[in-house]
PDB file of C-alpha atoms in Angstrom:
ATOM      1  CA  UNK A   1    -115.095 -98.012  96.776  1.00 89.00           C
ATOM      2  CA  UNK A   2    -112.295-100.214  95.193  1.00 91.00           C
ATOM      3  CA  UNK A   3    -109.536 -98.187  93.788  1.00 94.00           C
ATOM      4  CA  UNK A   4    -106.147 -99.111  92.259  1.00 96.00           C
ATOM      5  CA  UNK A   5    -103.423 -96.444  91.339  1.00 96.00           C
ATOM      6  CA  UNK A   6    -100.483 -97.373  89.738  1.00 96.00           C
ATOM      7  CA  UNK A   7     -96.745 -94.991  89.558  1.00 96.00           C
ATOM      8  CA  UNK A   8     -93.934 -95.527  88.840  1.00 98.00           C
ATOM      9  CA  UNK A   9     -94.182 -95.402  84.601  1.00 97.00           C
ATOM     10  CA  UNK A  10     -92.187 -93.163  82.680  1.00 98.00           C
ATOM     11  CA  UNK A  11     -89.149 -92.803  79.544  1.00 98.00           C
ATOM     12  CA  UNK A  12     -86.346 -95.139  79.944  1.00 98.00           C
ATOM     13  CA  UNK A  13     -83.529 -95.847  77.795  1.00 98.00           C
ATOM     14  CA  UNK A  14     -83.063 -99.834  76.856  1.00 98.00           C
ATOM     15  CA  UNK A  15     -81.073-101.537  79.560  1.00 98.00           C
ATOM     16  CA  UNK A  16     -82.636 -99.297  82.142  1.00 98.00           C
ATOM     17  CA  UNK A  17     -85.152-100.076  85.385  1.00 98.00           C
ATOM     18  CA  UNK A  18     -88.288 -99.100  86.092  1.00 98.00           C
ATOM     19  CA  UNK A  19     -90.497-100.118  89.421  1.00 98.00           C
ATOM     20  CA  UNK A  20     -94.332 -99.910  89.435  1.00 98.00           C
ATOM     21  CA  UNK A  21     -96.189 -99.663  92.336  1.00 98.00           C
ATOM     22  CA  UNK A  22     -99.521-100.314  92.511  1.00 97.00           C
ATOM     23  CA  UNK A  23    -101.272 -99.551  96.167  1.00 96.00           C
ATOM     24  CA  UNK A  24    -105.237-100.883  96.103  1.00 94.00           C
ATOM     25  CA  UNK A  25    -107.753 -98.999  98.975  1.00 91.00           C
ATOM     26  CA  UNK A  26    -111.137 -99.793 100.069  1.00 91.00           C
ATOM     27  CA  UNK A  27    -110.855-103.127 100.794  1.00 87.00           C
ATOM     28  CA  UNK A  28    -107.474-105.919 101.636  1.00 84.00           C
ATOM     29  CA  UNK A  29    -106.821-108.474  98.422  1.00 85.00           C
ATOM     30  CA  UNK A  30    -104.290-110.705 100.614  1.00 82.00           C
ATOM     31  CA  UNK A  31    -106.373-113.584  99.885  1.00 83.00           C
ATOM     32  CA  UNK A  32    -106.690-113.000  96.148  1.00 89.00           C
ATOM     33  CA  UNK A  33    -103.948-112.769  93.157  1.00 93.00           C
ATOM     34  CA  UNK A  34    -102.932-109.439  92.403  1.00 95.00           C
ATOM     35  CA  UNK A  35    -101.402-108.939  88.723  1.00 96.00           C
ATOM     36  CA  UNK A  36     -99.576-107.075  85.959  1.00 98.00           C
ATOM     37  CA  UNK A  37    -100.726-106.738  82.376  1.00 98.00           C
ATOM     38  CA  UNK A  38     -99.622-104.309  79.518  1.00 98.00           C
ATOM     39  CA  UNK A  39    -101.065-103.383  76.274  1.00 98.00           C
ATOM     40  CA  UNK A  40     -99.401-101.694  73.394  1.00 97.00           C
ATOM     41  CA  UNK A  41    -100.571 -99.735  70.489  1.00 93.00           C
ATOM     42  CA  UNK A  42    -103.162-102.341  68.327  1.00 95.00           C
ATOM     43  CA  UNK A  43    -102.575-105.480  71.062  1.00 97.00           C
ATOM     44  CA  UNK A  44    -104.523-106.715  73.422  1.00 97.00           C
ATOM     45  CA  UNK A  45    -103.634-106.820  76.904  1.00 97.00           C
ATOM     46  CA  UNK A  46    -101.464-109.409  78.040  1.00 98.00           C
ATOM     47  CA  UNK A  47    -100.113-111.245  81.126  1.00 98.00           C
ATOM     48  CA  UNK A  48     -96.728-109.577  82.802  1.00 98.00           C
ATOM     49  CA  UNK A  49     -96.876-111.545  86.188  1.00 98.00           C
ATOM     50  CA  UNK A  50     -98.909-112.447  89.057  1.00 98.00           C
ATOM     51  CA  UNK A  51     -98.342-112.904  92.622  1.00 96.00           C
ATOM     52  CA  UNK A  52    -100.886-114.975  94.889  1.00 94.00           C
ATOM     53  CA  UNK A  53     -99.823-115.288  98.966  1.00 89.00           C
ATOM     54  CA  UNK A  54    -101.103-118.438 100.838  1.00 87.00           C
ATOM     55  CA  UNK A  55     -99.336-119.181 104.495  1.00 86.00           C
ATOM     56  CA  UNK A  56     -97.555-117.134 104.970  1.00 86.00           C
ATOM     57  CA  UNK A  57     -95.367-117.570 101.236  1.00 91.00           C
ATOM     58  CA  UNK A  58     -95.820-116.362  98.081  1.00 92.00           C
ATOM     59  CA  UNK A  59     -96.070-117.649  94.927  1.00 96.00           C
ATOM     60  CA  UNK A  60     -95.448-116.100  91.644  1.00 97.00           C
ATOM     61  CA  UNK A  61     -95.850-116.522  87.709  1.00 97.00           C
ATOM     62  CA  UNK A  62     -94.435-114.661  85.063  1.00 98.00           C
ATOM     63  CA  UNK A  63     -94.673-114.148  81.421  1.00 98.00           C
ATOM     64  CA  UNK A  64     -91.935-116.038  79.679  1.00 98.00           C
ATOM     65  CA  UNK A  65     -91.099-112.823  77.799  1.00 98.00           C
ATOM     66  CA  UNK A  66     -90.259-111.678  81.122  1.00 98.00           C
ATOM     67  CA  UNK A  67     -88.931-114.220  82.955  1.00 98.00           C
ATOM     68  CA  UNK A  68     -85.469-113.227  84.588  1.00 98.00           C
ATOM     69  CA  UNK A  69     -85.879-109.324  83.863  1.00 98.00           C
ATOM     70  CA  UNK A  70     -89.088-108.831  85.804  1.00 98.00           C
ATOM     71  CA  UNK A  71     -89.633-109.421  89.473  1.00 98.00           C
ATOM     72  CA  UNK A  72     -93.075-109.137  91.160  1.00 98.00           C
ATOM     73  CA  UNK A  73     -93.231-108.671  94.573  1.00 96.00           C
ATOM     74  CA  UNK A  74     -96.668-107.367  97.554  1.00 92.00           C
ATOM     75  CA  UNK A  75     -96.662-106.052 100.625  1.00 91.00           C
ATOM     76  CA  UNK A  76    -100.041-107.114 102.390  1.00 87.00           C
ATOM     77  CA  UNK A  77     -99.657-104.530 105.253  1.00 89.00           C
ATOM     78  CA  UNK A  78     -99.492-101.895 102.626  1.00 92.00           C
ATOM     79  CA  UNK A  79    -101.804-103.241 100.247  1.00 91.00           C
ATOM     80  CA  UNK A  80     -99.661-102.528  97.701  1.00 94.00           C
ATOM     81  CA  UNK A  81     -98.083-104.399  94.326  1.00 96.00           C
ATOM     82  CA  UNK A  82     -94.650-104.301  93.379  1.00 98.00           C
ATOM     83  CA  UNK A  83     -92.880-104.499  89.759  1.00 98.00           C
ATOM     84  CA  UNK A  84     -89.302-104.309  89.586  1.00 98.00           C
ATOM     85  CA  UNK A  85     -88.343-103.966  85.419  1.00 98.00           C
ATOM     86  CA  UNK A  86     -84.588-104.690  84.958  1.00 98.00           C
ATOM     87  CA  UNK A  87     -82.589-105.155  81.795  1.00 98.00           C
ATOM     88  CA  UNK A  88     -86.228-103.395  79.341  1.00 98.00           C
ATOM     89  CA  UNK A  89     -86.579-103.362  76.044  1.00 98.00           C
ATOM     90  CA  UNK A  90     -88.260-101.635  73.762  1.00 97.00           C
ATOM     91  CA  UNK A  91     -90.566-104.587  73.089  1.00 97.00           C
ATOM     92  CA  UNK A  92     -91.554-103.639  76.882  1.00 98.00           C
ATOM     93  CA  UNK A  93     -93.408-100.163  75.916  1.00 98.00           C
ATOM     94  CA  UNK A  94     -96.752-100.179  76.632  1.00 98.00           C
ATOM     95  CA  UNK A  95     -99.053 -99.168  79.113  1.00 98.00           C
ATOM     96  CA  UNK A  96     -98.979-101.319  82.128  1.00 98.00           C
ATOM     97  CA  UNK A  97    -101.802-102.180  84.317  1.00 98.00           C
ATOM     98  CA  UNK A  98    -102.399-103.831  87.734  1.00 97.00           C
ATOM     99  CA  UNK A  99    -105.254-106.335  88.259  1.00 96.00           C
ATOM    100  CA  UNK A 100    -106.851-107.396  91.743  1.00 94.00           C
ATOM    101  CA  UNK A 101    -109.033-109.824  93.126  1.00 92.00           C
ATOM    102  CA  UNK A 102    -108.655-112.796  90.721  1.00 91.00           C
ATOM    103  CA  UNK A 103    -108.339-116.893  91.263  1.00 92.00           C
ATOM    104  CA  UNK A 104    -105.525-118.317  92.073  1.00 93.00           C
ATOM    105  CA  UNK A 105    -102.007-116.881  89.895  1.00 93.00           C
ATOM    106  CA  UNK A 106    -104.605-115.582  87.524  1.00 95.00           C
ATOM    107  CA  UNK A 107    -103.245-115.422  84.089  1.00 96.00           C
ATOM    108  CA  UNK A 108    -106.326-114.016  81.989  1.00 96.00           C
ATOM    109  CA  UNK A 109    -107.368-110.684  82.067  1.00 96.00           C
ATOM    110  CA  UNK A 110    -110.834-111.995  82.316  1.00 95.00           C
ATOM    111  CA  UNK A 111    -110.339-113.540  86.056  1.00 93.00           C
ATOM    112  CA  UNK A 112    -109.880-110.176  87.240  1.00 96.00           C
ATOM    113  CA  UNK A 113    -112.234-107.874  89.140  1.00 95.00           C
ATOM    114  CA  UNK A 114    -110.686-104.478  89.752  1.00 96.00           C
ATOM    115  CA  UNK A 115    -108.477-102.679  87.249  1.00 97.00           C
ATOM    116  CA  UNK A 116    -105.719 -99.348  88.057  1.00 97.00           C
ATOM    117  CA  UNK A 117    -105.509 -96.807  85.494  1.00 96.00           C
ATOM    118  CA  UNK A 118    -102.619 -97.803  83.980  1.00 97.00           C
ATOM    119  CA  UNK A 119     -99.176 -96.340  84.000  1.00 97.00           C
ATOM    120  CA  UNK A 120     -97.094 -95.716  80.778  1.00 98.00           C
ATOM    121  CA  UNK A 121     -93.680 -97.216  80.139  1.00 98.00           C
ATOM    122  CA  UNK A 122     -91.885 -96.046  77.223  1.00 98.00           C
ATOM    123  CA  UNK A 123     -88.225 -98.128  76.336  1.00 98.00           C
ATOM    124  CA  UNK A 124     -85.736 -96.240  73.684  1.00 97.00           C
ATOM    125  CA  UNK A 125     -83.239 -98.420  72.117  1.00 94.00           C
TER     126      UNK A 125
END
């Protein structure tokens, strides 16, 4: 069974970092994009970043409301998701989510086949 739990969330003044973790079990998604999303109160869920490894490099996207502040970042041995939140907002609260096993730097929720729980993050200005 296919399980993603993400950490890392919590209450963080504006300015501050945050780093999300997000370690997937019962099977490897090294060959697949893994991915960030959040959702806020009344808003659909939308793209954070996305990280896709090919050769031995990786290859990332990011959300142009992000760009600069986030980073993404896996570690295949681990199985596990990284996203390092500098320099948040406010407009960053929302409840975060990591997506697995989608094409190529997925940017859709759609394209993905395995959703985490999702972990809150809460920035007060």
């Amino acid at each position: 069974q296919v399980q993603l739990v993400e950490s890392g969330g919590g209450l963080v003044q504006a300015g501050g970092s945050l780093r999300l973790s997000c370690a997937a079990s019962g099977r490897t998604f090294s060959r697949y994009a893994m991915g960030w999303f959040r959702q806020a109160p009344g808003k659909e869920r939308e793209f954070v970043a996305v990280i896709s490894w090919s050769g031995g490099t990786y290859y990332v996207n990011y959300a142009d409301s992000v760009k600069g502040r986030f980073t993404i970042s896996r570690d295949n041995a681990k199985n596990t998701v990284y996203l390092q939140m500098n320099s948040l907002k406010p407009e960053d609260t929302a409840v975060y989510y990591c997506g697995a096993d989608a094409p190529w730097l997925h940017t859709t929720p759609s394209g993905y086949k395995y959703w985490g729980q999702g972990t809150q993050v809460t920035v007060s200005s």
